Amino acid sequence: MVRILFVMSGSLMMEHGDTVRLVTSKQYVCLARGERFVTTAQDDAHVVVLSLIHRIEFCEQDIFDKVMPYDTVIPTEAVPRLSMHPTIERLLCDLFAVPELSECARYHKMKATELFMMIKVLYTPTEHAYFFQSMIQPQDNFRVFVCNNYDKAQGVAELAALAGMSLSVFKRRFAEHFNDSVYHWMMRQKALKIFTDIRDGEDSTKVLMNKYGFRHYTQFSRFCKNYLQATPAQLIASIKEG
């Protein structure tokens, strides 16, 4: 399901599409399987890699248990990072202290269980949801799943399919959690992203149209009027005026 890279020393430059992240010493990242990442060592780096193909469970409890936050907005990132707790660093440093155990599958399973018990108690539920976001399923937290996956879908039906639900069931669950229709909420998120790009300095309507899938300026302008109460030109001008 995921690969976790623990940077013990040195640093890594991670690239995923247009996203570039520097992961420094004493940090670790969670990378989704099936996604393409380009990793470059910036200097002499020492990295421990843990590859997971199953859900994380210990003490008969999944890491995403019922105490996971309900209304917290989790930032969506392709390369989520956490700072390494000193206790986890010590565990990883001692992992290969006995060479005779390096090929023992049972030893590594035992150490992986110990590692995730530490992650469970040393980090908050919000940090768990952020770091392991690529593993979150609708049954874990519907709201977080939607916020982390809506931009992967072209429409409501595709988002429902990602959630493994029928369209009618998904719409009903969505209304219960968001008090809004799926379509209106998704369009509102697109509008907010457009506004953020303009606020951050993008002043080309052509670039914005290509990025957000608008073929005609009239269509783009109407969308901005409906969801941002101004035309693209008016929004760009207002940002430039300060």
PDB file of C-alpha atoms in Angstrom:
ATOM      1  CA  MET A   1       0.000   0.000   0.000  1.00  0.00           C
ATOM      2  CA  VAL A   2       2.773   2.473   0.920  1.00  0.00           C
ATOM      3  CA  ARG A   3       6.521   2.877   1.290  1.00  0.00           C
ATOM      4  CA  ILE A   4       7.967   4.824   4.209  1.00  0.00           C
ATOM      5  CA  LEU A   5      11.427   6.388   3.879  1.00  0.00           C
ATOM      6  CA  PHE A   6      13.216   7.279   7.123  1.00  0.00           C
ATOM      7  CA  VAL A   7      16.080   9.709   6.436  1.00  0.00           C
ATOM      8  CA  MET A   8      18.620   8.976   9.159  1.00  0.00           C
ATOM      9  CA  SER A   9      21.242  11.376   7.781  1.00  0.00           C
ATOM     10  CA  GLY A  10      21.739  13.537   4.700  1.00  0.00           C
ATOM     11  CA  SER A  11      18.741  14.666   2.649  1.00  0.00           C
ATOM     12  CA  LEU A  12      16.565  13.599  -0.284  1.00  0.00           C
ATOM     13  CA  MET A  13      14.909  15.649  -3.021  1.00  0.00           C
ATOM     14  CA  MET A  14      11.523  14.084  -3.811  1.00  0.00           C
ATOM     15  CA  GLU A  15       9.687  14.836  -7.076  1.00  0.00           C
ATOM     16  CA  HIS A  16       6.108  13.799  -7.840  1.00  0.00           C
ATOM     17  CA  GLY A  17       4.616  15.491 -10.890  1.00  0.00           C
ATOM     18  CA  ASP A  18       4.940  19.235 -10.266  1.00  0.00           C
ATOM     19  CA  THR A  19       5.574  18.723  -6.545  1.00  0.00           C
ATOM     20  CA  VAL A  20       9.158  18.982  -5.262  1.00  0.00           C
ATOM     21  CA  ARG A  21       9.942  18.398  -1.583  1.00  0.00           C
ATOM     22  CA  LEU A  22      13.216  18.355   0.337  1.00  0.00           C
ATOM     23  CA  VAL A  23      13.278  15.700   3.043  1.00  0.00           C
ATOM     24  CA  THR A  24      16.054  16.376   5.520  1.00  0.00           C
ATOM     25  CA  SER A  25      17.821  14.340   8.175  1.00  0.00           C
ATOM     26  CA  LYS A  26      15.557  13.079  10.988  1.00  0.00           C
ATOM     27  CA  GLN A  27      12.432  13.306   8.828  1.00  0.00           C
ATOM     28  CA  TYR A  28      10.399  10.556   7.185  1.00  0.00           C
ATOM     29  CA  VAL A  29       7.890  10.420   4.351  1.00  0.00           C
ATOM     30  CA  CYS A  30       5.028   8.149   3.310  1.00  0.00           C
ATOM     31  CA  LEU A  31       4.800   7.408  -0.438  1.00  0.00           C
ATOM     32  CA  ALA A  32       1.752   5.822  -2.052  1.00  0.00           C
ATOM     33  CA  ARG A  33       2.283   2.666  -4.082  1.00  0.00           C
ATOM     34  CA  GLY A  34       1.373   2.928  -7.756  1.00  0.00           C
ATOM     35  CA  GLU A  35       2.602   6.533  -7.894  1.00  0.00           C
ATOM     36  CA  ARG A  36       5.843   7.595  -9.586  1.00  0.00           C
ATOM     37  CA  PHE A  37       8.380   9.416  -7.421  1.00  0.00           C
ATOM     38  CA  VAL A  38      11.855  10.587  -8.435  1.00  0.00           C
ATOM     39  CA  THR A  39      14.246  10.604  -5.480  1.00  0.00           C
ATOM     40  CA  THR A  40      17.694  12.214  -5.545  1.00  0.00           C
ATOM     41  CA  ALA A  41      20.179  12.166  -2.659  1.00  0.00           C
ATOM     42  CA  GLN A  42      21.424  15.716  -2.074  1.00  0.00           C
ATOM     43  CA  ASP A  43      24.449  14.466  -0.167  1.00  0.00           C
ATOM     44  CA  ASP A  44      25.651  11.273   1.497  1.00  0.00           C
ATOM     45  CA  ALA A  45      22.280  10.011   2.709  1.00  0.00           C
ATOM     46  CA  HIS A  46      21.455   7.068   4.974  1.00  0.00           C
ATOM     47  CA  VAL A  47      17.849   5.944   4.496  1.00  0.00           C
ATOM     48  CA  VAL A  48      15.809   3.096   5.980  1.00  0.00           C
ATOM     49  CA  VAL A  49      12.946   1.980   3.704  1.00  0.00           C
ATOM     50  CA  LEU A  50       9.867   0.154   4.990  1.00  0.00           C
ATOM     51  CA  SER A  51       7.477  -1.305   2.409  1.00  0.00           C
ATOM     52  CA  LEU A  52       3.914  -2.104   3.535  1.00  0.00           C
ATOM     53  CA  ILE A  53       1.354  -4.156   1.656  1.00  0.00           C
ATOM     54  CA  HIS A  54      -1.196  -4.538   4.467  1.00  0.00           C
ATOM     55  CA  ARG A  55      -3.106  -2.243   6.791  1.00  0.00           C
ATOM     56  CA  ILE A  56      -1.289  -1.306   9.983  1.00  0.00           C
ATOM     57  CA  GLU A  57      -2.699  -3.231  12.917  1.00  0.00           C
ATOM     58  CA  PHE A  58      -1.507  -4.052  16.414  1.00  0.00           C
ATOM     59  CA  CYS A  59      -3.204  -4.963  19.674  1.00  0.00           C
ATOM     60  CA  GLU A  60      -6.165  -6.018  17.489  1.00  0.00           C
ATOM     61  CA  GLN A  61      -6.749  -2.374  16.531  1.00  0.00           C
ATOM     62  CA  ASP A  62      -6.257  -0.576  13.224  1.00  0.00           C
ATOM     63  CA  ILE A  63      -4.090   2.549  13.379  1.00  0.00           C
ATOM     64  CA  PHE A  64      -7.084   4.571  12.112  1.00  0.00           C
ATOM     65  CA  ASP A  65      -9.332   3.926  15.093  1.00  0.00           C
ATOM     66  CA  LYS A  66     -12.409   5.764  16.336  1.00  0.00           C
ATOM     67  CA  VAL A  67     -10.403   8.568  17.981  1.00  0.00           C
ATOM     68  CA  MET A  68      -9.338   9.838  14.561  1.00  0.00           C
ATOM     69  CA  PRO A  69     -10.509  13.480  14.200  1.00  0.00           C
ATOM     70  CA  TYR A  70     -13.845  14.003  12.512  1.00  0.00           C
ATOM     71  CA  ASP A  71     -13.892  17.633  11.390  1.00  0.00           C
ATOM     72  CA  THR A  72     -10.167  18.346  11.128  1.00  0.00           C
ATOM     73  CA  VAL A  73      -9.073  19.416   7.647  1.00  0.00           C
ATOM     74  CA  ILE A  74      -6.054  17.333   6.652  1.00  0.00           C
ATOM     75  CA  PRO A  75      -3.653  18.996   4.157  1.00  0.00           C
ATOM     76  CA  THR A  76      -3.429  16.942   0.967  1.00  0.00           C
ATOM     77  CA  GLU A  77       0.197  16.236   0.060  1.00  0.00           C
ATOM     78  CA  ALA A  78       1.836  13.749  -2.271  1.00  0.00           C
ATOM     79  CA  VAL A  79       4.884  13.642   0.019  1.00  0.00           C
ATOM     80  CA  PRO A  80       3.635  13.944   3.624  1.00  0.00           C
ATOM     81  CA  ARG A  81       6.490  14.374   6.109  1.00  0.00           C
ATOM     82  CA  LEU A  82       6.904  13.993   9.846  1.00  0.00           C
ATOM     83  CA  SER A  83       9.827  14.807  12.113  1.00  0.00           C
ATOM     84  CA  MET A  84      11.412  11.689  13.548  1.00  0.00           C
ATOM     85  CA  HIS A  85      10.942  11.235  17.281  1.00  0.00           C
ATOM     86  CA  PRO A  86      14.238  10.398  19.076  1.00  0.00           C
ATOM     87  CA  THR A  87      12.762   7.089  20.310  1.00  0.00           C
ATOM     88  CA  ILE A  88      11.995   6.040  16.730  1.00  0.00           C
ATOM     89  CA  GLU A  89      15.458   7.122  15.623  1.00  0.00           C
ATOM     90  CA  ARG A  90      17.036   4.889  18.279  1.00  0.00           C
ATOM     91  CA  LEU A  91      14.899   1.919  17.206  1.00  0.00           C
ATOM     92  CA  LEU A  92      15.930   2.321  13.567  1.00  0.00           C
ATOM     93  CA  CYS A  93      19.613   2.798  14.421  1.00  0.00           C
ATOM     94  CA  ASP A  94      19.587  -0.510  16.315  1.00  0.00           C
ATOM     95  CA  LEU A  95      17.610  -2.351  13.638  1.00  0.00           C
ATOM     96  CA  PHE A  96      20.686  -3.848  11.953  1.00  0.00           C
ATOM     97  CA  ALA A  97      22.890  -4.124  15.031  1.00  0.00           C
ATOM     98  CA  VAL A  98      22.804  -7.936  14.866  1.00  0.00           C
ATOM     99  CA  PRO A  99      23.777  -8.981  11.296  1.00  0.00           C
ATOM    100  CA  GLU A 100      22.553 -12.546  11.854  1.00  0.00           C
ATOM    101  CA  LEU A 101      18.967 -11.252  12.127  1.00  0.00           C
ATOM    102  CA  SER A 102      19.015  -9.115   8.974  1.00  0.00           C
ATOM    103  CA  GLU A 103      17.465 -11.887   6.855  1.00  0.00           C
ATOM    104  CA  CYS A 104      14.928 -13.022   9.465  1.00  0.00           C
ATOM    105  CA  ALA A 105      11.378 -12.128   8.354  1.00  0.00           C
ATOM    106  CA  ARG A 106       9.944 -12.731  11.833  1.00  0.00           C
ATOM    107  CA  TYR A 107      12.462 -10.304  13.362  1.00  0.00           C
ATOM    108  CA  HIS A 108      11.512  -7.563  10.899  1.00  0.00           C
ATOM    109  CA  LYS A 109       7.784  -8.117  11.518  1.00  0.00           C
ATOM    110  CA  MET A 110       8.400  -7.808  15.252  1.00  0.00           C
ATOM    111  CA  LYS A 111      10.365  -4.578  14.797  1.00  0.00           C
ATOM    112  CA  ALA A 112       7.721  -3.165  12.420  1.00  0.00           C
ATOM    113  CA  THR A 113       5.056  -3.811  15.062  1.00  0.00           C
ATOM    114  CA  GLU A 114       7.207  -2.062  17.667  1.00  0.00           C
ATOM    115  CA  LEU A 115       7.752   0.861  15.301  1.00  0.00           C
ATOM    116  CA  PHE A 116       4.049   1.396  14.659  1.00  0.00           C
ATOM    117  CA  MET A 117       3.206   1.104  18.337  1.00  0.00           C
ATOM    118  CA  MET A 118       5.588   4.028  18.843  1.00  0.00           C
ATOM    119  CA  ILE A 119       4.047   5.992  15.974  1.00  0.00           C
ATOM    120  CA  LYS A 120       0.613   5.347  17.478  1.00  0.00           C
ATOM    121  CA  VAL A 121       1.469   6.795  20.893  1.00  0.00           C
ATOM    122  CA  LEU A 122       4.046   9.453  19.933  1.00  0.00           C
ATOM    123  CA  TYR A 123       1.935  11.259  17.311  1.00  0.00           C
ATOM    124  CA  THR A 124      -1.593  12.653  17.324  1.00  0.00           C
ATOM    125  CA  PRO A 125      -4.578  11.239  15.382  1.00  0.00           C
ATOM    126  CA  THR A 126      -4.377  14.300  13.117  1.00  0.00           C
ATOM    127  CA  GLU A 127      -0.731  13.529  12.343  1.00  0.00           C
ATOM    128  CA  HIS A 128      -1.663   9.890  11.635  1.00  0.00           C
ATOM    129  CA  ALA A 129      -4.365  11.015   9.181  1.00  0.00           C
ATOM    130  CA  TYR A 130      -1.969  13.465   7.490  1.00  0.00           C
ATOM    131  CA  PHE A 131       0.988  11.089   7.200  1.00  0.00           C
ATOM    132  CA  PHE A 132      -0.935   7.972   6.130  1.00  0.00           C
ATOM    133  CA  GLN A 133      -3.462   9.863   3.988  1.00  0.00           C
ATOM    134  CA  SER A 134      -2.906   7.628   0.950  1.00  0.00           C
ATOM    135  CA  MET A 135      -4.111   4.664   3.045  1.00  0.00           C
ATOM    136  CA  ILE A 136      -7.294   6.281   4.383  1.00  0.00           C
ATOM    137  CA  GLN A 137     -10.509   4.628   3.225  1.00  0.00           C
ATOM    138  CA  PRO A 138     -14.103   5.916   3.553  1.00  0.00           C
ATOM    139  CA  GLN A 139     -14.799   3.616   6.490  1.00  0.00           C
ATOM    140  CA  ASP A 140     -11.946   5.263   8.432  1.00  0.00           C
ATOM    141  CA  ASN A 141     -13.178   8.835   8.098  1.00  0.00           C
ATOM    142  CA  PHE A 142     -15.508   9.821   5.271  1.00  0.00           C
ATOM    143  CA  ARG A 143     -14.790  13.545   5.492  1.00  0.00           C
ATOM    144  CA  VAL A 144     -11.014  13.124   5.396  1.00  0.00           C
ATOM    145  CA  PHE A 145     -11.305  10.624   2.532  1.00  0.00           C
ATOM    146  CA  VAL A 146     -13.319  13.108   0.449  1.00  0.00           C
ATOM    147  CA  CYS A 147     -10.969  16.028   1.169  1.00  0.00           C
ATOM    148  CA  ASN A 148      -7.934  13.928   0.245  1.00  0.00           C
ATOM    149  CA  ASN A 149      -9.375  12.365  -2.925  1.00  0.00           C
ATOM    150  CA  TYR A 150     -11.880  14.723  -4.584  1.00  0.00           C
ATOM    151  CA  ASP A 151      -9.267  16.253  -6.885  1.00  0.00           C
ATOM    152  CA  LYS A 152      -8.411  12.782  -8.243  1.00  0.00           C
ATOM    153  CA  ALA A 153     -11.928  12.437  -9.679  1.00  0.00           C
ATOM    154  CA  GLN A 154     -13.364  14.065 -12.798  1.00  0.00           C
ATOM    155  CA  GLY A 155     -16.850  14.159 -11.343  1.00  0.00           C
ATOM    156  CA  VAL A 156     -19.256  12.958  -8.680  1.00  0.00           C
ATOM    157  CA  ALA A 157     -19.680   9.452 -10.135  1.00  0.00           C
ATOM    158  CA  GLU A 158     -15.918   8.906 -10.273  1.00  0.00           C
ATOM    159  CA  LEU A 159     -15.487  10.087  -6.678  1.00  0.00           C
ATOM    160  CA  ALA A 160     -18.239   7.686  -5.569  1.00  0.00           C
ATOM    161  CA  ALA A 161     -16.417   4.888  -7.406  1.00  0.00           C
ATOM    162  CA  LEU A 162     -13.165   5.761  -5.606  1.00  0.00           C
ATOM    163  CA  ALA A 163     -15.065   5.432  -2.334  1.00  0.00           C
ATOM    164  CA  GLY A 164     -16.428   2.048  -3.404  1.00  0.00           C
ATOM    165  CA  MET A 165     -20.035   3.224  -3.032  1.00  0.00           C
ATOM    166  CA  SER A 166     -23.050   3.501  -5.270  1.00  0.00           C
ATOM    167  CA  LEU A 167     -23.792   7.045  -6.406  1.00  0.00           C
ATOM    168  CA  SER A 168     -26.960   7.293  -4.300  1.00  0.00           C
ATOM    169  CA  VAL A 169     -25.262   6.026  -1.125  1.00  0.00           C
ATOM    170  CA  PHE A 170     -22.286   8.337  -1.658  1.00  0.00           C
ATOM    171  CA  LYS A 171     -24.522  11.382  -2.154  1.00  0.00           C
ATOM    172  CA  ARG A 172     -26.460  10.564   1.001  1.00  0.00           C
ATOM    173  CA  ARG A 173     -23.276  10.125   3.058  1.00  0.00           C
ATOM    174  CA  PHE A 174     -21.860  13.319   1.604  1.00  0.00           C
ATOM    175  CA  ALA A 175     -24.942  15.350   2.532  1.00  0.00           C
ATOM    176  CA  GLU A 176     -24.765  13.994   6.085  1.00  0.00           C
ATOM    177  CA  HIS A 177     -21.123  15.027   6.494  1.00  0.00           C
ATOM    178  CA  PHE A 178     -20.932  18.261   4.461  1.00  0.00           C
ATOM    179  CA  ASN A 179     -24.511  19.583   4.446  1.00  0.00           C
ATOM    180  CA  ASP A 180     -24.091  20.355   0.733  1.00  0.00           C
ATOM    181  CA  SER A 181     -24.425  18.632  -2.632  1.00  0.00           C
ATOM    182  CA  VAL A 182     -21.317  16.870  -3.942  1.00  0.00           C
ATOM    183  CA  TYR A 183     -21.302  18.836  -7.194  1.00  0.00           C
ATOM    184  CA  HIS A 184     -21.619  22.259  -5.538  1.00  0.00           C
ATOM    185  CA  TRP A 185     -18.928  21.412  -2.987  1.00  0.00           C
ATOM    186  CA  MET A 186     -16.493  20.190  -5.669  1.00  0.00           C
ATOM    187  CA  MET A 187     -17.063  23.306  -7.771  1.00  0.00           C
ATOM    188  CA  ARG A 188     -16.493  25.461  -4.703  1.00  0.00           C
ATOM    189  CA  GLN A 189     -13.159  23.722  -4.063  1.00  0.00           C
ATOM    190  CA  LYS A 190     -12.127  24.355  -7.682  1.00  0.00           C
ATOM    191  CA  ALA A 191     -13.064  28.024  -7.307  1.00  0.00           C
ATOM    192  CA  LEU A 192     -11.010  28.343  -4.131  1.00  0.00           C
ATOM    193  CA  LYS A 193      -7.994  26.823  -5.903  1.00  0.00           C
ATOM    194  CA  ILE A 194      -8.385  29.290  -8.769  1.00  0.00           C
ATOM    195  CA  PHE A 195      -8.535  32.179  -6.315  1.00  0.00           C
ATOM    196  CA  THR A 196      -5.462  30.863  -4.487  1.00  0.00           C
ATOM    197  CA  ASP A 197      -3.496  30.721  -7.757  1.00  0.00           C
ATOM    198  CA  ILE A 198      -4.485  34.304  -8.589  1.00  0.00           C
ATOM    199  CA  ARG A 199      -3.647  35.453  -5.070  1.00  0.00           C
ATOM    200  CA  ASP A 200      -0.232  33.783  -5.394  1.00  0.00           C
ATOM    201  CA  GLY A 201       0.573  35.757  -8.549  1.00  0.00           C
ATOM    202  CA  GLU A 202      -0.897  33.893 -11.532  1.00  0.00           C
ATOM    203  CA  ASP A 203      -2.286  36.597 -13.854  1.00  0.00           C
ATOM    204  CA  SER A 204      -2.745  34.628 -17.093  1.00  0.00           C
ATOM    205  CA  THR A 205      -6.339  33.607 -17.739  1.00  0.00           C
ATOM    206  CA  LYS A 206      -5.102  31.213 -20.440  1.00  0.00           C
ATOM    207  CA  VAL A 207      -2.892  29.359 -17.958  1.00  0.00           C
ATOM    208  CA  LEU A 208      -5.744  29.167 -15.452  1.00  0.00           C
ATOM    209  CA  MET A 209      -8.196  27.927 -18.080  1.00  0.00           C
ATOM    210  CA  ASN A 210      -5.827  25.163 -19.204  1.00  0.00           C
ATOM    211  CA  LYS A 211      -5.073  24.125 -15.634  1.00  0.00           C
ATOM    212  CA  TYR A 212      -8.720  23.889 -14.567  1.00  0.00           C
ATOM    213  CA  GLY A 213     -10.223  22.517 -17.762  1.00  0.00           C
ATOM    214  CA  PHE A 214     -12.081  25.484 -19.263  1.00  0.00           C
ATOM    215  CA  ARG A 215     -12.180  25.550 -23.071  1.00  0.00           C
ATOM    216  CA  HIS A 216     -13.804  28.974 -23.512  1.00  0.00           C
ATOM    217  CA  TYR A 217     -13.278  32.239 -21.677  1.00  0.00           C
ATOM    218  CA  THR A 218     -17.023  32.841 -21.406  1.00  0.00           C
ATOM    219  CA  GLN A 219     -17.383  29.523 -19.566  1.00  0.00           C
ATOM    220  CA  PHE A 220     -14.473  30.402 -17.251  1.00  0.00           C
ATOM    221  CA  SER A 221     -15.815  33.896 -16.612  1.00  0.00           C
ATOM    222  CA  ARG A 222     -19.299  32.585 -15.800  1.00  0.00           C
ATOM    223  CA  PHE A 223     -17.831  30.054 -13.378  1.00  0.00           C
ATOM    224  CA  CYS A 224     -15.840  32.741 -11.541  1.00  0.00           C
ATOM    225  CA  LYS A 225     -18.885  35.015 -11.343  1.00  0.00           C
ATOM    226  CA  ASN A 226     -20.999  32.211  -9.885  1.00  0.00           C
ATOM    227  CA  TYR A 227     -18.493  31.001  -7.301  1.00  0.00           C
ATOM    228  CA  LEU A 228     -16.183  33.979  -6.685  1.00  0.00           C
ATOM    229  CA  GLN A 229     -18.583  36.852  -7.441  1.00  0.00           C
ATOM    230  CA  ALA A 230     -16.200  38.440  -9.969  1.00  0.00           C
ATOM    231  CA  THR A 231     -14.791  37.839 -13.439  1.00  0.00           C
ATOM    232  CA  PRO A 232     -11.213  36.504 -13.778  1.00  0.00           C
ATOM    233  CA  ALA A 233     -10.028  39.936 -14.938  1.00  0.00           C
ATOM    234  CA  GLN A 234     -11.650  41.598 -11.932  1.00  0.00           C
ATOM    235  CA  LEU A 235     -10.073  39.097  -9.545  1.00  0.00           C
ATOM    236  CA  ILE A 236      -6.610  39.573 -11.063  1.00  0.00           C
ATOM    237  CA  ALA A 237      -6.967  43.356 -10.980  1.00  0.00           C
ATOM    238  CA  SER A 238      -8.133  43.382  -7.358  1.00  0.00           C
ATOM    239  CA  ILE A 239      -5.112  41.312  -6.275  1.00  0.00           C
ATOM    240  CA  LYS A 240      -2.691  43.584  -8.155  1.00  0.00           C
ATOM    241  CA  GLU A 241      -4.265  46.654  -6.580  1.00  0.00           C
ATOM    242  CA  GLY A 242      -3.637  45.152  -3.176  1.00  0.00           C
TER     243      GLY A 242
END
